[in-house]
JSON list of C-alpha atoms in Angstrom, two decimals:
[
{"chain": "R", "resi": 1370, "resn": "MET", "atom": "CA", "xyz": [10.67, -8.51, 18.63]},
{"chain": "R", "resi": 1371, "resn": "THR", "atom": "CA", "xyz": [12.33, -11.59, 17.93]},
{"chain": "R", "resi": 1372, "resn": "ARG", "atom": "CA", "xyz": [15.33, -11.40, 15.57]},
{"chain": "R", "resi": 1373, "resn": "CYS", "atom": "CA", "xyz": [15.10, -11.93, 12.04]},
{"chain": "R", "resi": 1374, "resn": "PRO", "atom": "CA", "xyz": [18.20, -13.02, 10.15]},
{"chain": "R", "resi": 1375, "resn": "SER", "atom": "CA", "xyz": [16.91, -11.78, 6.86]},
{"chain": "R", "resi": 1376, "resn": "CYS", "atom": "CA", "xyz": [16.34, -8.16, 8.07]},
{"chain": "R", "resi": 1377, "resn": "ARG", "atom": "CA", "xyz": [18.97, -7.96, 10.81]},
{"chain": "R", "resi": 1378, "resn": "VAL", "atom": "CA", "xyz": [16.88, -5.74, 12.85]},
{"chain": "R", "resi": 1379, "resn": "ARG", "atom": "CA", "xyz": [16.46, -6.55, 16.83]},
{"chain": "R", "resi": 1380, "resn": "ALA", "atom": "CA", "xyz": [14.78, -4.29, 19.06]},
{"chain": "R", "resi": 1381, "resn": "HIS", "atom": "CA", "xyz": [16.00, -4.16, 22.45]},
{"chain": "R", "resi": 1382, "resn": "ASN", "atom": "CA", "xyz": [14.41, -2.03, 25.33]},
{"chain": "R", "resi": 1383, "resn": "GLY", "atom": "CA", "xyz": [12.66, -0.18, 22.18]},
{"chain": "R", "resi": 1384, "resn": "VAL", "atom": "CA", "xyz": [15.89, 0.62, 20.51]},
{"chain": "R", "resi": 1385, "resn": "ASP", "atom": "CA", "xyz": [16.75, -0.79, 17.32]},
{"chain": "R", "resi": 1386, "resn": "GLU", "atom": "CA", "xyz": [20.45, -1.82, 16.87]},
{"chain": "R", "resi": 1387, "resn": "LYS", "atom": "CA", "xyz": [20.12, -0.72, 12.86]},
{"chain": "R", "resi": 1388, "resn": "PRO", "atom": "CA", "xyz": [17.92, 1.37, 11.04]},
{"chain": "R", "resi": 1389, "resn": "LEU", "atom": "CA", "xyz": [14.96, -0.57, 9.55]},
{"chain": "R", "resi": 1390, "resn": "THR", "atom": "CA", "xyz": [15.71, -0.40, 5.61]},
{"chain": "R", "resi": 1391, "resn": "ARG", "atom": "CA", "xyz": [12.87, -0.47, 2.86]},
{"chain": "R", "resi": 1392, "resn": "GLN", "atom": "CA", "xyz": [13.92, -4.12, 2.35]},
{"chain": "R", "resi": 1393, "resn": "ALA", "atom": "CA", "xyz": [13.90, -5.13, 5.98]},
{"chain": "R", "resi": 1394, "resn": "LEU", "atom": "CA", "xyz": [10.37, -3.44, 6.03]},
{"chain": "R", "resi": 1395, "resn": "ASP", "atom": "CA", "xyz": [9.20, -5.41, 3.11]},
{"chain": "R", "resi": 1396, "resn": "HIS", "atom": "CA", "xyz": [10.35, -8.52, 4.38]},
{"chain": "R", "resi": 1397, "resn": "LEU", "atom": "CA", "xyz": [8.62, -7.87, 7.89]},
{"chain": "R", "resi": 1398, "resn": "THR", "atom": "CA", "xyz": [5.04, -7.26, 6.07]},
{"chain": "R", "resi": 1399, "resn": "ARG", "atom": "CA", "xyz": [5.36, -10.31, 3.89]},
{"chain": "R", "resi": 1400, "resn": "ARG", "atom": "CA", "xyz": [6.02, -12.42, 7.05]},
{"chain": "R", "resi": 1401, "resn": "VAL", "atom": "CA", "xyz": [3.22, -10.59, 8.83]},
{"chain": "R", "resi": 1402, "resn": "ILE", "atom": "CA", "xyz": [0.81, -10.98, 5.62]},
{"chain": "R", "resi": 1403, "resn": "GLN", "atom": "CA", "xyz": [2.04, -14.78, 5.36]},
{"chain": "R", "resi": 1404, "resn": "GLY", "atom": "CA", "xyz": [1.26, -15.33, 9.13]},
{"chain": "R", "resi": 1405, "resn": "ALA", "atom": "CA", "xyz": [-2.31, -14.05, 8.90]},
{"chain": "R", "resi": 1406, "resn": "SER", "atom": "CA", "xyz": [-3.07, -15.73, 5.68]},
{"chain": "R", "resi": 1407, "resn": "ARG", "atom": "CA", "xyz": [-1.95, -18.98, 7.16]},
{"chain": "R", "resi": 1408, "resn": "ARG", "atom": "CA", "xyz": [-4.21, -18.26, 10.41]},
{"chain": "R", "resi": 1409, "resn": "LEU", "atom": "CA", "xyz": [-7.23, -17.57, 8.01]},
{"chain": "R", "resi": 1410, "resn": "ALA", "atom": "CA", "xyz": [-6.61, -20.99, 6.11]},
{"chain": "R", "resi": 1411, "resn": "GLU", "atom": "CA", "xyz": [-6.57, -22.80, 9.33]},
{"chain": "R", "resi": 1412, "resn": "GLN", "atom": "CA", "xyz": [-9.98, -21.35, 10.14]},
{"chain": "R", "resi": 1413, "resn": "GLY", "atom": "CA", "xyz": [-11.45, -22.42, 6.97]},
{"chain": "R", "resi": 1414, "resn": "GLU", "atom": "CA", "xyz": [-11.19, -19.10, 5.29]},
{"chain": "R", "resi": 1415, "resn": "GLU", "atom": "CA", "xyz": [-9.60, -20.36, 1.92]},
{"chain": "R", "resi": 1416, "resn": "ARG", "atom": "CA", "xyz": [-10.81, -17.29, -0.19]},
{"chain": "R", "resi": 1417, "resn": "GLU", "atom": "CA", "xyz": [-9.72, -14.67, 2.19]},
{"chain": "R", "resi": 1418, "resn": "SER", "atom": "CA", "xyz": [-6.58, -16.59, 2.86]},
{"chain": "R", "resi": 1419, "resn": "GLU", "atom": "CA", "xyz": [-5.83, -16.63, -1.03]},
{"chain": "R", "resi": 1420, "resn": "ARG", "atom": "CA", "xyz": [-6.62, -12.95, -1.46]},
{"chain": "R", "resi": 1421, "resn": "LEU", "atom": "CA", "xyz": [-4.43, -11.81, 1.67]},
{"chain": "R", "resi": 1422, "resn": "ALA", "atom": "CA", "xyz": [-1.51, -13.79, 0.26]},
{"chain": "R", "resi": 1423, "resn": "ARG", "atom": "CA", "xyz": [-1.36, -11.76, -2.78]},
{"chain": "R", "resi": 1424, "resn": "ALA", "atom": "CA", "xyz": [-0.91, -8.67, -0.69]},
{"chain": "R", "resi": 1425, "resn": "SER", "atom": "CA", "xyz": [2.45, -6.93, -0.70]},
{"chain": "R", "resi": 1426, "resn": "ALA", "atom": "CA", "xyz": [3.78, -3.69, 0.92]},
{"chain": "R", "resi": 1427, "resn": "HIS", "atom": "CA", "xyz": [3.15, -1.90, -2.10]},
{"chain": "R", "resi": 1428, "resn": "ALA", "atom": "CA", "xyz": [-0.67, -2.75, -2.21]},
{"chain": "R", "resi": 1429, "resn": "LEU", "atom": "CA", "xyz": [-0.77, -1.40, 1.41]},
{"chain": "R", "resi": 1430, "resn": "ARG", "atom": "CA", "xyz": [0.70, 1.58, 0.53]},
{"chain": "R", "resi": 1431, "resn": "HIS", "atom": "CA", "xyz": [-1.50, 2.03, -2.47]},
{"chain": "R", "resi": 1432, "resn": "THR", "atom": "CA", "xyz": [-4.49, 1.17, -0.27]},
{"chain": "R", "resi": 1433, "resn": "ALA", "atom": "CA", "xyz": [-3.38, 3.81, 2.37]},
{"chain": "R", "resi": 1434, "resn": "GLY", "atom": "CA", "xyz": [-2.89, 6.35, -0.49]},
{"chain": "R", "resi": 1435, "resn": "THR", "atom": "CA", "xyz": [-6.29, 5.78, -2.01]},
{"chain": "R", "resi": 1436, "resn": "GLU", "atom": "CA", "xyz": [-7.75, 5.80, 1.34]},
{"chain": "R", "resi": 1437, "resn": "LEU", "atom": "CA", "xyz": [-6.57, 9.08, 1.97]},
{"chain": "R", "resi": 1438, "resn": "ALA", "atom": "CA", "xyz": [-7.59, 10.55, -1.05]},
{"chain": "R", "resi": 1439, "resn": "ASP", "atom": "CA", "xyz": [-11.05, 9.00, -0.63]},
{"chain": "R", "resi": 1440, "resn": "GLN", "atom": "CA", "xyz": [-11.43, 10.58, 2.81]},
{"chain": "R", "resi": 1441, "resn": "GLY", "atom": "CA", "xyz": [-10.91, 14.12, 1.42]},
{"chain": "R", "resi": 1442, "resn": "ALA", "atom": "CA", "xyz": [-7.23, 14.51, 2.13]},
{"chain": "R", "resi": 1443, "resn": "SER", "atom": "CA", "xyz": [-5.85, 17.10, -0.11]},
{"chain": "R", "resi": 1444, "resn": "LEU", "atom": "CA", "xyz": [-3.34, 15.77, -2.58]},
{"chain": "R", "resi": 1445, "resn": "ARG", "atom": "CA", "xyz": [-0.60, 17.65, -1.28]},
{"chain": "R", "resi": 1446, "resn": "ASP", "atom": "CA", "xyz": [-1.14, 16.17, 2.56]},
{"chain": "R", "resi": 1447, "resn": "ALA", "atom": "CA", "xyz": [-1.49, 12.80, 0.83]},
{"chain": "R", "resi": 1448, "resn": "ALA", "atom": "CA", "xyz": [1.71, 13.38, -0.85]},
{"chain": "R", "resi": 1449, "resn": "GLU", "atom": "CA", "xyz": [3.54, 14.40, 2.15]},
{"chain": "R", "resi": 1450, "resn": "ALA", "atom": "CA", "xyz": [2.18, 11.57, 4.21]},
{"chain": "R", "resi": 1451, "resn": "LEU", "atom": "CA", "xyz": [3.24, 9.07, 1.33]},
{"chain": "R", "resi": 1452, "resn": "GLY", "atom": "CA", "xyz": [6.74, 10.70, 0.96]},
{"chain": "R", "resi": 1453, "resn": "HIS", "atom": "CA", "xyz": [6.05, 11.78, -2.43]},
{"chain": "R", "resi": 1454, "resn": "SER", "atom": "CA", "xyz": [8.12, 14.96, -3.85]},
{"chain": "R", "resi": 1455, "resn": "ASP", "atom": "CA", "xyz": [5.65, 15.43, -6.38]},
{"chain": "R", "resi": 1456, "resn": "VAL", "atom": "CA", "xyz": [2.07, 15.85, -6.17]},
{"chain": "R", "resi": 1457, "resn": "ARG", "atom": "CA", "xyz": [1.40, 14.48, -9.45]},
{"chain": "R", "resi": 1458, "resn": "THR", "atom": "CA", "xyz": [2.61, 10.93, -8.18]},
{"chain": "R", "resi": 1459, "resn": "THR", "atom": "CA", "xyz": [-0.07, 11.06, -5.64]},
{"chain": "R", "resi": 1460, "resn": "GLN", "atom": "CA", "xyz": [-2.78, 11.63, -8.16]},
{"chain": "R", "resi": 1461, "resn": "ARG", "atom": "CA", "xyz": [-2.64, 8.03, -9.10]},
{"chain": "R", "resi": 1462, "resn": "TYR", "atom": "CA", "xyz": [-4.33, 7.23, -5.62]},
{"chain": "R", "resi": 1463, "resn": "SER", "atom": "CA", "xyz": [-7.50, 9.45, -6.20]},
{"chain": "R", "resi": 1464, "resn": "ARG", "atom": "CA", "xyz": [-10.56, 7.45, -7.06]},
{"chain": "R", "resi": 1465, "resn": "ALA", "atom": "CA", "xyz": [-12.30, 10.58, -7.31]},
{"chain": "R", "resi": 1466, "resn": "GLU", "atom": "CA", "xyz": [-9.61, 11.80, -9.86]},
{"chain": "R", "resi": 1467, "resn": "LEU", "atom": "CA", "xyz": [-9.97, 8.84, -12.04]},
{"chain": "R", "resi": 1468, "resn": "GLU", "atom": "CA", "xyz": [-13.87, 9.28, -12.00]},
{"chain": "R", "resi": 1469, "resn": "ARG", "atom": "CA", "xyz": [-13.39, 12.82, -13.01]},
{"chain": "R", "resi": 1470, "resn": "LEU", "atom": "CA", "xyz": [-11.07, 12.39, -15.62]},
{"chain": "R", "resi": 1471, "resn": "ARG", "atom": "CA", "xyz": [-13.41, 9.19, -16.99]},
{"chain": "R", "resi": 1472, "resn": "SER", "atom": "CA", "xyz": [-16.42, 11.74, -17.27]},
{"chain": "R", "resi": 1473, "resn": "VAL", "atom": "CA", "xyz": [-14.47, 14.17, -19.10]},
{"chain": "R", "resi": 1474, "resn": "LEU", "atom": "CA", "xyz": [-13.60, 11.70, -21.31]},
{"chain": "R", "resi": 1475, "resn": "GLU", "atom": "CA", "xyz": [-17.39, 10.36, -21.78]},
{"chain": "R", "resi": 1476, "resn": "VAL", "atom": "CA", "xyz": [-18.31, 13.70, -22.43]},
{"chain": "R", "resi": 1477, "resn": "ARG", "atom": "CA", "xyz": [-15.72, 14.37, -25.33]},
{"chain": "R", "resi": 1478, "resn": "ASP", "atom": "CA", "xyz": [-16.55, 11.07, -26.74]},
{"chain": "R", "resi": 1479, "resn": "THR", "atom": "CA", "xyz": [-20.18, 12.09, -27.09]},
{"chain": "R", "resi": 1480, "resn": "ARG", "atom": "CA", "xyz": [-18.94, 15.47, -28.81]},
{"chain": "R", "resi": 1481, "resn": "TRP", "atom": "CA", "xyz": [-16.81, 13.64, -31.72]}
]
C-alpha cells in the first residue's frame, strides 16, 4: 500500500502503523472510486463514469445493508454486520419493509 499523507496510514508487512479511522476509510474509498471512474471515462464509458463519481462510502454502506436485507438476512443480523446498536436504524435498508409499509398505506387509503 502506498503512503497517503491525507489518511496517514501505511502498511508495512501487513501491519498498519496507525489504526484506520472513519475519515481515513472515507478518503481511501473516494480515491478508489475516483480512480475507477477515471478508468471508465478513459474507456469511453462516460455515463457509468459519472454515476460512479457520485458514489460515496455512505452509498456503498447503504447498498450493502440493502443487499443484506434483500437477500433474507434478519434485521438483527444486518444490524450487527453494519454496527448498528438499534435494529430500527437497520430497517431503512429493507426494501421489503418499505414495500410492506407502502401496501399497508394503500389499504388504509382505500378504506378512508
